[in-house]
XYZ file of N, CA and C in Angstrom:
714
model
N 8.855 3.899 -19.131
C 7.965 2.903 -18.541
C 6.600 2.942 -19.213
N 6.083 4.200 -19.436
C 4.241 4.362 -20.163
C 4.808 3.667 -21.382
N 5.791 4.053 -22.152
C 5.977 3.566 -23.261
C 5.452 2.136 -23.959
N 6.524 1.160 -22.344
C 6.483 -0.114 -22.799
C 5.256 -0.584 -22.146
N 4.629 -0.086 -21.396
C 3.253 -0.525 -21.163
C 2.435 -0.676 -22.209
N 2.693 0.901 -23.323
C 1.290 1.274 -24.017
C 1.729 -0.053 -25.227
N 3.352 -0.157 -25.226
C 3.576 -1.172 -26.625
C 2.807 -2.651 -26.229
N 2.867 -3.116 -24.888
C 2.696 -4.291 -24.234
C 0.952 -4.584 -24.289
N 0.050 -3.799 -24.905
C -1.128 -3.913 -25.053
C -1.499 -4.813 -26.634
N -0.399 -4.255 -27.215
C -0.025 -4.864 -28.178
C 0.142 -6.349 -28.597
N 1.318 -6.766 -27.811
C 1.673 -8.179 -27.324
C 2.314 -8.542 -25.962
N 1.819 -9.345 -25.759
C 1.979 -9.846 -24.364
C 2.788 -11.178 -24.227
N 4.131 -11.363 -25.015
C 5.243 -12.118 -24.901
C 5.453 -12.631 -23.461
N 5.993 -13.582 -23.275
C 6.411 -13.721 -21.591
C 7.812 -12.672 -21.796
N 8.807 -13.048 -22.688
C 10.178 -12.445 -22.548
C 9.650 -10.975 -22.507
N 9.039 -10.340 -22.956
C 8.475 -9.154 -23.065
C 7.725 -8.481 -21.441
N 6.977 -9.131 -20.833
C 6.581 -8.954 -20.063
C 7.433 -9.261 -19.079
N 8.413 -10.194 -18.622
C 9.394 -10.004 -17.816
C 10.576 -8.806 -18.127
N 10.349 -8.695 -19.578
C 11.698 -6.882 -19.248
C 10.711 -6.277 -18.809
N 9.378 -5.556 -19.014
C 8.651 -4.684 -18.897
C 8.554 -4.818 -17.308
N 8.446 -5.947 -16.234
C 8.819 -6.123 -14.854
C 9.840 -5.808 -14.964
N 11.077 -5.988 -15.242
C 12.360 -5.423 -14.815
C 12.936 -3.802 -14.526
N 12.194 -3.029 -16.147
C 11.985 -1.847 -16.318
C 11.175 -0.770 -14.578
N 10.104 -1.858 -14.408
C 8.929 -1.089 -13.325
C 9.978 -1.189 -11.965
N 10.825 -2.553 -11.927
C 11.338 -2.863 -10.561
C 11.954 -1.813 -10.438
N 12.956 -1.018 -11.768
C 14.303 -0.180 -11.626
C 13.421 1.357 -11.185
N 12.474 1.304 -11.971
C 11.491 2.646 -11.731
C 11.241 2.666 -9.915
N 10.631 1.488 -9.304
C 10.387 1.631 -7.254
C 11.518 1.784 -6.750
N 12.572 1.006 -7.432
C 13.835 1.261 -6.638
C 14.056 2.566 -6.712
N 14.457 3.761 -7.640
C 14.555 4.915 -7.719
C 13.749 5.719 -6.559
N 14.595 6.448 -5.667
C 13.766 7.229 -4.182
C 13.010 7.965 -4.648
N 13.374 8.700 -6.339
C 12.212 9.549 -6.544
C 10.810 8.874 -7.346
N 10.880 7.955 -7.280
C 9.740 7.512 -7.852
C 8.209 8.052 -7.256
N 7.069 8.594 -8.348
C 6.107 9.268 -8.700
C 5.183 8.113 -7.619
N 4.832 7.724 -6.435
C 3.893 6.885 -5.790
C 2.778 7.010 -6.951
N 1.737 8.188 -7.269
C 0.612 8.144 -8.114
C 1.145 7.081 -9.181
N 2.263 7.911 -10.111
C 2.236 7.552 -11.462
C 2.511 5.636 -11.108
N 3.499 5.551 -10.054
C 3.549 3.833 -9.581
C 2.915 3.008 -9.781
N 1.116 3.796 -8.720
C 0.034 2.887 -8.686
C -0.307 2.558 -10.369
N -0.668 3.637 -10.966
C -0.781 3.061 -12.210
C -0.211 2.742 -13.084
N 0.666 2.177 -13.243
C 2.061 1.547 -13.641
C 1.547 0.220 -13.193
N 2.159 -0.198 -12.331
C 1.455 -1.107 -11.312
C 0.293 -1.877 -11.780
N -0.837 -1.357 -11.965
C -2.019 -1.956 -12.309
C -1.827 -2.089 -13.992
N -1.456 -1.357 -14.720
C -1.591 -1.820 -16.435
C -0.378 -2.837 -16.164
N 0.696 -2.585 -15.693
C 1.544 -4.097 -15.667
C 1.285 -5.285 -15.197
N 0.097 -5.240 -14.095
C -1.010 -6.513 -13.989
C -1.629 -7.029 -14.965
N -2.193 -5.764 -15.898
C -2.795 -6.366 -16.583
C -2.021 -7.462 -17.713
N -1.257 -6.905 -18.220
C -0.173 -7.628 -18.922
C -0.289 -9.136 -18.580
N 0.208 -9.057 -17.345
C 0.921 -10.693 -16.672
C -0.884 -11.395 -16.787
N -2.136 -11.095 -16.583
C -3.243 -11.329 -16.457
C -3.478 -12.027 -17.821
N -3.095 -11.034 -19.160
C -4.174 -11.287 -20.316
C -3.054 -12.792 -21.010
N -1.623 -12.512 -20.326
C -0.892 -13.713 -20.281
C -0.594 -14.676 -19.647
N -2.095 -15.009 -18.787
C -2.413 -16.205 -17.877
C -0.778 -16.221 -17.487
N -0.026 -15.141 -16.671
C 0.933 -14.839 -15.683
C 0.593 -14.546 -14.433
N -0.777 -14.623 -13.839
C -0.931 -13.696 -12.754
C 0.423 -14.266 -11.347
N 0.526 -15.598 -11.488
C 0.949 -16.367 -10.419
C 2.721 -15.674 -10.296
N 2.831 -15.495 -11.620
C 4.280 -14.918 -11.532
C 4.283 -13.545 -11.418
N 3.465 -12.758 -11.405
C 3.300 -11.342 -11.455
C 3.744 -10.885 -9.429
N 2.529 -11.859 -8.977
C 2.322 -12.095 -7.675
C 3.301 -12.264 -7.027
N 4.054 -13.447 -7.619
C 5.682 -13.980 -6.994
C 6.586 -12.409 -7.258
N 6.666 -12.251 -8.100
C 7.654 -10.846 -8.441
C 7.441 -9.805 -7.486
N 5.992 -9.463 -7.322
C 5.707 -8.273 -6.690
C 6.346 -8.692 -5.439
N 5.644 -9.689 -4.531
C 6.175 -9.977 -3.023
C 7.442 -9.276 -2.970
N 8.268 -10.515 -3.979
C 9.663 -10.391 -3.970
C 10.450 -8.395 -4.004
N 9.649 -8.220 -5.370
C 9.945 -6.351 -5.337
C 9.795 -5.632 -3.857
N 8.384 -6.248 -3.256
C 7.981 -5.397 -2.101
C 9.117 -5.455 -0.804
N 9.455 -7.178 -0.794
C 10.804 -7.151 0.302
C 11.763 -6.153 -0.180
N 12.374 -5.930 -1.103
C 13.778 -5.463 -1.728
C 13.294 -3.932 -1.006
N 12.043 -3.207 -1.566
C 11.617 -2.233 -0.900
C 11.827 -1.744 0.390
N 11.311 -2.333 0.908
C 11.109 -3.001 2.353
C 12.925 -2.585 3.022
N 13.760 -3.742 2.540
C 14.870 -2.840 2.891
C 15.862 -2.289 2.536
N 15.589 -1.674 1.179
C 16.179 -0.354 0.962
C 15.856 0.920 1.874
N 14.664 0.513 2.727
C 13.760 1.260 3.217
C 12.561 1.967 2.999
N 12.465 1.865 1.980
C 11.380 2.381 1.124
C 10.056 1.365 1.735
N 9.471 1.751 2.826
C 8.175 0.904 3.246
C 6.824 1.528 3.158
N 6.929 2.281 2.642
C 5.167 2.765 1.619
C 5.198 2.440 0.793
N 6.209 2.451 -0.457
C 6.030 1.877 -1.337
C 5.931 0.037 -1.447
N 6.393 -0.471 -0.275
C 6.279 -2.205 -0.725
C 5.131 -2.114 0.261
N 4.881 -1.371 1.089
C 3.321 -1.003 1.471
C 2.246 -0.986 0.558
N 2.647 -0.090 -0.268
C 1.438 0.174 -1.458
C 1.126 -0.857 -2.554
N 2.489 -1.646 -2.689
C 2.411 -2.313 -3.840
C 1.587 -3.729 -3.351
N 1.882 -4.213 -2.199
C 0.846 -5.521 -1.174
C -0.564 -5.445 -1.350
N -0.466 -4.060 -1.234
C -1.896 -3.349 -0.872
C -2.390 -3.468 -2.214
N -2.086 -3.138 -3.193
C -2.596 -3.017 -5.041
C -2.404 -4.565 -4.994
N -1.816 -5.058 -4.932
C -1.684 -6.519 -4.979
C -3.391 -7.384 -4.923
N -3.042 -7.204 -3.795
C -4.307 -7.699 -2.970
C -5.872 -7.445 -3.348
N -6.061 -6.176 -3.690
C -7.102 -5.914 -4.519
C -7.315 -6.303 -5.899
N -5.974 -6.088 -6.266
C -6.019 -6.483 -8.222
C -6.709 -7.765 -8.532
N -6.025 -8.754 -7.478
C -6.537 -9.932 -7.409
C -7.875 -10.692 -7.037
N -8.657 -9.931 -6.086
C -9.649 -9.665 -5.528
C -11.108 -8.995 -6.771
N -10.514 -7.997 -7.246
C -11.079 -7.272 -8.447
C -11.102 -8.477 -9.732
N -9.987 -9.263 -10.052
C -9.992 -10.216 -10.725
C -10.564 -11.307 -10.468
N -11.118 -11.919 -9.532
C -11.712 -12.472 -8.862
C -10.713 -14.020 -8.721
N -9.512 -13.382 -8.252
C -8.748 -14.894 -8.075
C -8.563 -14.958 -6.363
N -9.373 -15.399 -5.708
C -10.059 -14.964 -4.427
C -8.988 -16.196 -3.175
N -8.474 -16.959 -4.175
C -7.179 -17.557 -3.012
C -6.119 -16.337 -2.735
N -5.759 -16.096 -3.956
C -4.592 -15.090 -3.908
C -4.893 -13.851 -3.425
N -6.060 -13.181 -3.256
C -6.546 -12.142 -2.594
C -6.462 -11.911 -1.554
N -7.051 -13.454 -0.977
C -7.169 -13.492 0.643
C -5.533 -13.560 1.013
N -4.703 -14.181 0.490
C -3.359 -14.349 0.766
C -2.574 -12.841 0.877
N -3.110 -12.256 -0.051
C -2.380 -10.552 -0.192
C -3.091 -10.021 0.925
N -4.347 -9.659 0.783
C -5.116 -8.651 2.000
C -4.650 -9.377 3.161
N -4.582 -10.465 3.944
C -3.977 -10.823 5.102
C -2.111 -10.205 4.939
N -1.563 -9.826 3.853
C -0.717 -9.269 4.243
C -0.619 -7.665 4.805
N -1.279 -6.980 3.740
C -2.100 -5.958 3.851
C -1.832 -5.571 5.129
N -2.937 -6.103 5.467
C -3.562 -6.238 6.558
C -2.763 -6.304 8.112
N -1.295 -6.993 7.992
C -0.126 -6.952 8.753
C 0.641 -5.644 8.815
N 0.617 -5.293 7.490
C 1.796 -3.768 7.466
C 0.534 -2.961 8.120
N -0.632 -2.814 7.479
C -1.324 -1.774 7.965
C -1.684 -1.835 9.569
N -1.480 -2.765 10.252
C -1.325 -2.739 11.683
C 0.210 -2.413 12.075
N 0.801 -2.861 11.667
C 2.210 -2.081 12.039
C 2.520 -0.836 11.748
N 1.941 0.068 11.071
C 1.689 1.609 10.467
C 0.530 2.041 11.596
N 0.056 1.369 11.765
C -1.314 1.764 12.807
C -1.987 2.396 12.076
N -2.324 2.269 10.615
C -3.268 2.809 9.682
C -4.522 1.923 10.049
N -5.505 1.926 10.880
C -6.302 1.385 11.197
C -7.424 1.563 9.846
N -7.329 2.780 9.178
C -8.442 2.848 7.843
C -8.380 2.135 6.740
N -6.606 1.759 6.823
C -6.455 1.218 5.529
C -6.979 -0.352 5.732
N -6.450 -0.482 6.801
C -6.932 -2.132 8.021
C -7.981 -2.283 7.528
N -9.024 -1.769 7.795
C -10.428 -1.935 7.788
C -10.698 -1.684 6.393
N -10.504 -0.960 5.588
C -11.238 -1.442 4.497
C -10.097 -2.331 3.388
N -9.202 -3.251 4.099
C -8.997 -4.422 3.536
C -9.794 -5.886 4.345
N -10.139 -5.393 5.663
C -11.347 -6.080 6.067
C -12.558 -6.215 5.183
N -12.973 -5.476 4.868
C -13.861 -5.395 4.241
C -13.721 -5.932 2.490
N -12.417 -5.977 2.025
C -12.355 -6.743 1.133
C -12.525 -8.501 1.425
N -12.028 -8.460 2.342
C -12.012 -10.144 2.788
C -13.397 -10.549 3.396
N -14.098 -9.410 3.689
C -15.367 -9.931 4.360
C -16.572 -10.405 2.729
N -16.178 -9.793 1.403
C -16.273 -9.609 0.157
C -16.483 -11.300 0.026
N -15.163 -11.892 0.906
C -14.438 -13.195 -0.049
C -15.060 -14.231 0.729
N -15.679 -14.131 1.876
C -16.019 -14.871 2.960
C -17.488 -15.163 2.156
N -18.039 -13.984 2.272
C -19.472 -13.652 2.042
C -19.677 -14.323 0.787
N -18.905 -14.232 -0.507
C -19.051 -15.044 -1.628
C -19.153 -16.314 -1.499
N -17.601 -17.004 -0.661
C -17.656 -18.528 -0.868
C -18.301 -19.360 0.617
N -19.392 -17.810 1.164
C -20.139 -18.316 2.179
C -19.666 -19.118 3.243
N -18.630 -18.842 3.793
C -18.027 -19.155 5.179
C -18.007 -18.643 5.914
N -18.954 -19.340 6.503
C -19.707 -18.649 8.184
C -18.665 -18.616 8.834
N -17.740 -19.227 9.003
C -16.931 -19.783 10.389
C -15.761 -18.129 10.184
N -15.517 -18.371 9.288
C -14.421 -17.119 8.554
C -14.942 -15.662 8.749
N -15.960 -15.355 8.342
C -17.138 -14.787 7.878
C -16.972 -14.122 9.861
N -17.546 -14.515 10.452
C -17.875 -14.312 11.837
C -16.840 -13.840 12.409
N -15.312 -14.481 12.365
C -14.431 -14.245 12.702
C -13.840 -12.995 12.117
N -14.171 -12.890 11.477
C -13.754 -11.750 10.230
C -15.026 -10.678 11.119
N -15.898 -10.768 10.874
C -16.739 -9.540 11.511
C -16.338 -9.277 13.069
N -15.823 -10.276 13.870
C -15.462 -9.143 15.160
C -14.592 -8.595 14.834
N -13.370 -9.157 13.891
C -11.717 -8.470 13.881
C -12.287 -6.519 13.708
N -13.611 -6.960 12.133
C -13.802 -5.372 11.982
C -14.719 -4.593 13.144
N -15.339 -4.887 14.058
C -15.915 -4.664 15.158
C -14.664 -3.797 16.218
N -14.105 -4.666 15.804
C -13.032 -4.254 16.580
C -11.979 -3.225 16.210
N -11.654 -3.263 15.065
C -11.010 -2.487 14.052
C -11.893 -0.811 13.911
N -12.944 -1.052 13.972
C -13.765 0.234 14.118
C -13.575 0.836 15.477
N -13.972 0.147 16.243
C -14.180 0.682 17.837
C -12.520 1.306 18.042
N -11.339 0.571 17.709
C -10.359 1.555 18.298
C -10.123 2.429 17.130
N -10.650 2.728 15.976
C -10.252 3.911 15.017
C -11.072 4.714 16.090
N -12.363 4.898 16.043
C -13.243 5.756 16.695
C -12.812 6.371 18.239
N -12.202 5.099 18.961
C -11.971 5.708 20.561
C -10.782 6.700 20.128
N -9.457 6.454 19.142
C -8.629 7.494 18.775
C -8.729 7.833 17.567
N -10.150 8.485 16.967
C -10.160 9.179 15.812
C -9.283 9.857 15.218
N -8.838 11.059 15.797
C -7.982 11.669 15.580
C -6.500 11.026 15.384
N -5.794 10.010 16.335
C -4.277 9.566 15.858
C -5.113 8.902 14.623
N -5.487 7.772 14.623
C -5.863 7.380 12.881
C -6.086 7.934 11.867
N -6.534 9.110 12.204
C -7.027 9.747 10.572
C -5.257 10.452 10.602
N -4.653 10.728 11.168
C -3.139 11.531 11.104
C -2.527 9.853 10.648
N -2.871 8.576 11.199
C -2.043 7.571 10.407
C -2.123 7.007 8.820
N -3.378 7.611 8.619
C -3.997 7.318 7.002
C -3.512 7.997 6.241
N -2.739 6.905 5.590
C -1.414 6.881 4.405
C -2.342 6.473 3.038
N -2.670 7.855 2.440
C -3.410 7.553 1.201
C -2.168 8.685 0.235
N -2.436 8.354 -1.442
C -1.551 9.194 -2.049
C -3.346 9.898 -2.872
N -3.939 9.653 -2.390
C -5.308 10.560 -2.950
C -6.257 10.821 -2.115
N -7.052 9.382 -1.361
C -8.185 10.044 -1.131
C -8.506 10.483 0.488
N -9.060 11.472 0.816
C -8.865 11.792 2.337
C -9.273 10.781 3.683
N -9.254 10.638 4.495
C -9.514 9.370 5.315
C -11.170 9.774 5.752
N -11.785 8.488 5.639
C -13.056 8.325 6.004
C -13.475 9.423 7.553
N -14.585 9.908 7.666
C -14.964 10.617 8.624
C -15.169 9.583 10.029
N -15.727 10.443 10.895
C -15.779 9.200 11.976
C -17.157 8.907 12.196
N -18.332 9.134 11.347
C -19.496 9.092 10.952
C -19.486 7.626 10.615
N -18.868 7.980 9.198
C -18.496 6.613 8.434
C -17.835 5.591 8.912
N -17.107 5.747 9.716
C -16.623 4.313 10.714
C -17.586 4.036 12.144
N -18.053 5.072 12.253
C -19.115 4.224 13.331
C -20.525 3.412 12.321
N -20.939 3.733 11.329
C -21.507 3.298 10.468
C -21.240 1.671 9.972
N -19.822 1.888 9.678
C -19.347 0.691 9.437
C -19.211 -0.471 10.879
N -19.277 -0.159 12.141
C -19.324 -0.371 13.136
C -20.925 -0.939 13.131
N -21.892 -0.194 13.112
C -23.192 -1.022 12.860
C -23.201 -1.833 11.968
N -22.957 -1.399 10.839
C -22.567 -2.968 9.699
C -22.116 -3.961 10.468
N -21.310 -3.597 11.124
C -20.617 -5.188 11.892
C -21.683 -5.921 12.538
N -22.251 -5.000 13.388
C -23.019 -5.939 14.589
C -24.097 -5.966 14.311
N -24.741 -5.489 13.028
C -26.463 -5.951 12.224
C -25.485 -7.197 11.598
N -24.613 -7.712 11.219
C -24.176 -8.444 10.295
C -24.016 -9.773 11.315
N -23.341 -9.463 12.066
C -23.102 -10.772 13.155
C -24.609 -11.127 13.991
N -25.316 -10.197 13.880
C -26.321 -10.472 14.217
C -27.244 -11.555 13.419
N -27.347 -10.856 12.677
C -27.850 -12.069 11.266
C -27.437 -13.092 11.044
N -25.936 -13.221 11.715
C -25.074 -14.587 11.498
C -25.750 -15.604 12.757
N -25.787 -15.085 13.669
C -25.624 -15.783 15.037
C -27.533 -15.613 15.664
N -28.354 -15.253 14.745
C -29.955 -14.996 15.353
C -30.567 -16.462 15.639
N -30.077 -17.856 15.297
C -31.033 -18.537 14.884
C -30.305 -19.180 16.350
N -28.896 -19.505 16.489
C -28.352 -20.087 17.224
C -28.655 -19.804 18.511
N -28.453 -18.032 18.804
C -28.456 -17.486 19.940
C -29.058 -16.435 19.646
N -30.321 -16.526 19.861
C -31.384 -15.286 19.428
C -30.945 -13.809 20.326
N -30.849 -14.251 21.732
C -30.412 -13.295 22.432
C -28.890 -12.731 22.875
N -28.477 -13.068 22.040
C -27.622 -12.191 21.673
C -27.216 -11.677 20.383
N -28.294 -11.834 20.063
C -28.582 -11.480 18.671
C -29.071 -10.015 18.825
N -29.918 -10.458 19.312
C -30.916 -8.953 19.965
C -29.754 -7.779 20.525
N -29.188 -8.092 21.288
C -28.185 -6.717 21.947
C -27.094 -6.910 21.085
N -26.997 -7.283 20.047
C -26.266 -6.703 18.589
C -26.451 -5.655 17.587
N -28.304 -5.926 17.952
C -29.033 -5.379 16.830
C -29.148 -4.037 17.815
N -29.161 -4.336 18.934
C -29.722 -2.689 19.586
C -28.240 -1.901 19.637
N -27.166 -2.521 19.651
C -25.899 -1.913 19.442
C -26.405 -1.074 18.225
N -26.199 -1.642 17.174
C -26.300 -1.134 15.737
C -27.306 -0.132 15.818
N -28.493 -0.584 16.117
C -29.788 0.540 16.368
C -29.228 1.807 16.766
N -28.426 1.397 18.557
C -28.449 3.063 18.774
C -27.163 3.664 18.256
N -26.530 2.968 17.200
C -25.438 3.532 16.968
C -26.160 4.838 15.604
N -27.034 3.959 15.046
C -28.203 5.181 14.041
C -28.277 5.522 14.736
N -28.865 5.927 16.215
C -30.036 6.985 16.797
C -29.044 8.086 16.650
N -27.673 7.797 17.224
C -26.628 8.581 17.309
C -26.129 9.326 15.952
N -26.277 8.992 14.965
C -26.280 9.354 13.708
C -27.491 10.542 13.044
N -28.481 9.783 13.417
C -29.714 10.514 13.453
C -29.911 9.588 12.037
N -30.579 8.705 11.338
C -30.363 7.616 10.904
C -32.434 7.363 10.959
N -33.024 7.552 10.835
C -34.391 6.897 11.191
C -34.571 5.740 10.643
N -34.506 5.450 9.440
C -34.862 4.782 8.391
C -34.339 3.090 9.000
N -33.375 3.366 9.316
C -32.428 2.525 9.907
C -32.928 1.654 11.265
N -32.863 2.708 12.056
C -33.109 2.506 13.481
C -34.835 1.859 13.564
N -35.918 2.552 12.553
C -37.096 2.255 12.446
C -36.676 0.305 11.788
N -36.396 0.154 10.970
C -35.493 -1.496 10.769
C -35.312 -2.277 11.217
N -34.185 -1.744 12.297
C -33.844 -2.217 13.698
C -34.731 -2.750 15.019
N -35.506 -1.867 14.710
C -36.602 -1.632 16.069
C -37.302 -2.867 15.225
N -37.983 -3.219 14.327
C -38.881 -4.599 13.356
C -37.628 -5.623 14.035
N -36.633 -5.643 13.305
C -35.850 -7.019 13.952
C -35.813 -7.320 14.998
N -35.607 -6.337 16.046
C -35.416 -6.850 17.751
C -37.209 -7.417 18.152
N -37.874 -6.257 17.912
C -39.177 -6.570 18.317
C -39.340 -8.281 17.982
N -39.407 -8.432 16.420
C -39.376 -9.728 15.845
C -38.457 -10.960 16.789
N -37.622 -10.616 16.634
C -36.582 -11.909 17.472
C -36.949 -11.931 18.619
N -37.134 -10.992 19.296
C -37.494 -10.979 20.887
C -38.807 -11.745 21.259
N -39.780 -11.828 20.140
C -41.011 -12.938 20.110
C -40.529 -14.166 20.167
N -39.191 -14.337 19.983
C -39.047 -16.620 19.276
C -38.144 -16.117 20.660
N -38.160 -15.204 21.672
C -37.073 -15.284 23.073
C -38.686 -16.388 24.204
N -37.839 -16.941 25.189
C -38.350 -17.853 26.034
C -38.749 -15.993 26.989
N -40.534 -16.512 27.571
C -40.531 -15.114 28.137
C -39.756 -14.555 29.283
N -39.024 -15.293 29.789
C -38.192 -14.906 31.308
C -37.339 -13.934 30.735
N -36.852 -14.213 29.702
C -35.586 -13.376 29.204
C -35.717 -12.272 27.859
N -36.928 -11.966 27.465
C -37.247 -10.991 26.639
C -37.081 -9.464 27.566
């Protein structure tokens, strides 16, 4: 398989690049297949289908590989491969097909109850929102991760035992309450002009979620925005 990768840098034939897919499919099917050596397999065989304006068929193949996976039984691996999917594309900046993969993502990793992996494919899509500036998406997308944080954190412990990584260790629970203030300074900012006051007990969410951190820098921030917004509040309700 490295072989015909390293030759495929070379030339990037279509007939060529569909054996070199055929070769990778026979490699996932195999139970002993290397998950590490996969992922990167995986990604230089993107590149291939990429530098041969293939991505669309690369995409179609993978799905297709990931079902076959799927039920041979093998569901980390058509897990993993959705998941590389979704980013490759994202990283490439082909941001239809991204959002299309990470919403799959995004399905297995709730059915795994990998809530870490969940969330930071949230956070890829919040990437895609934020670029092509869709509030409506954008908003909706920030409670899902609001939400996505709050139950990693209430069961820290089962989530970090569900985080299915082949490297890196699962985020602390520091770092997801963190990301938890990201949410609600973020929706805050979305929703200040409309509904100032509830803007405000977004921002003090986030605030004391620093105090709890021990965070000054932050919370001192926080404390300027509420103060600030709470001036354009009608005085009955400040």
């Amino acid at each position: 398989m490295k072989v015909l990768l390293t030759i495929g840098k070379l030339g990037t034939g279509e007939e060529f690049i569909q054996r070199a897919y055929k070769d990778f499919s026979r490699h996932c099917m195999d139970a002993q297949s290397n998950l590490k050596s996969t992922k990167q397999n995986f990604h230089e065989l993107g590149d291939m289908f990429v530098r041969s304006n293939k991505l669309d068929t690369f995409c179609d193949e993978t799905v297709q590989l990931s079902e076959k996976l799927k039920q041979q039984g093998n569901s980390r691996l058509s897990d993993l491969l959705i998941n590389e999917l979704g980013k490759m594309c994202l990283n490439r900046h082909h941001l239809e097909e991204a959002e299309k993969y990470l919403h799959l993502a995004i399905e297995n990793c709730r059915r795994k109850k990998d809530g870490m992996h969940e969330l930071a494919r949230l956070n890829d899509l919040e990437k895609i929102y934020k670029e092509s500036n869709n509030k409506k998406l954008l908003m909706s997308l920030l409670g899902r991760k609001k939400d996505c944080c709050k139950k990693i954190i209430k069961d820290y412990d089962e989530f970090s035992s569900n985080y299915d990584s082949i490297s890196r260790p699962p985020a602390s629970k520091a770092e997801i309450q963190t990301q938890l203030a990201f949410s609600y300074s973020d929706l805050a900012e979305l929703i200040h002009k409309r509904r100032p006051y509830d803007a405000v007990k977004m921002y003090e969410k986030a605030r004391d979620i620093y105090k709890e951190l021990d965070h000054p820098r932050e919370v001192a921030y926080l404390d300027k925005r509420i103060s600030w917004l709470k001036r354009k509040l009608p005085p009955h309700i400040r």
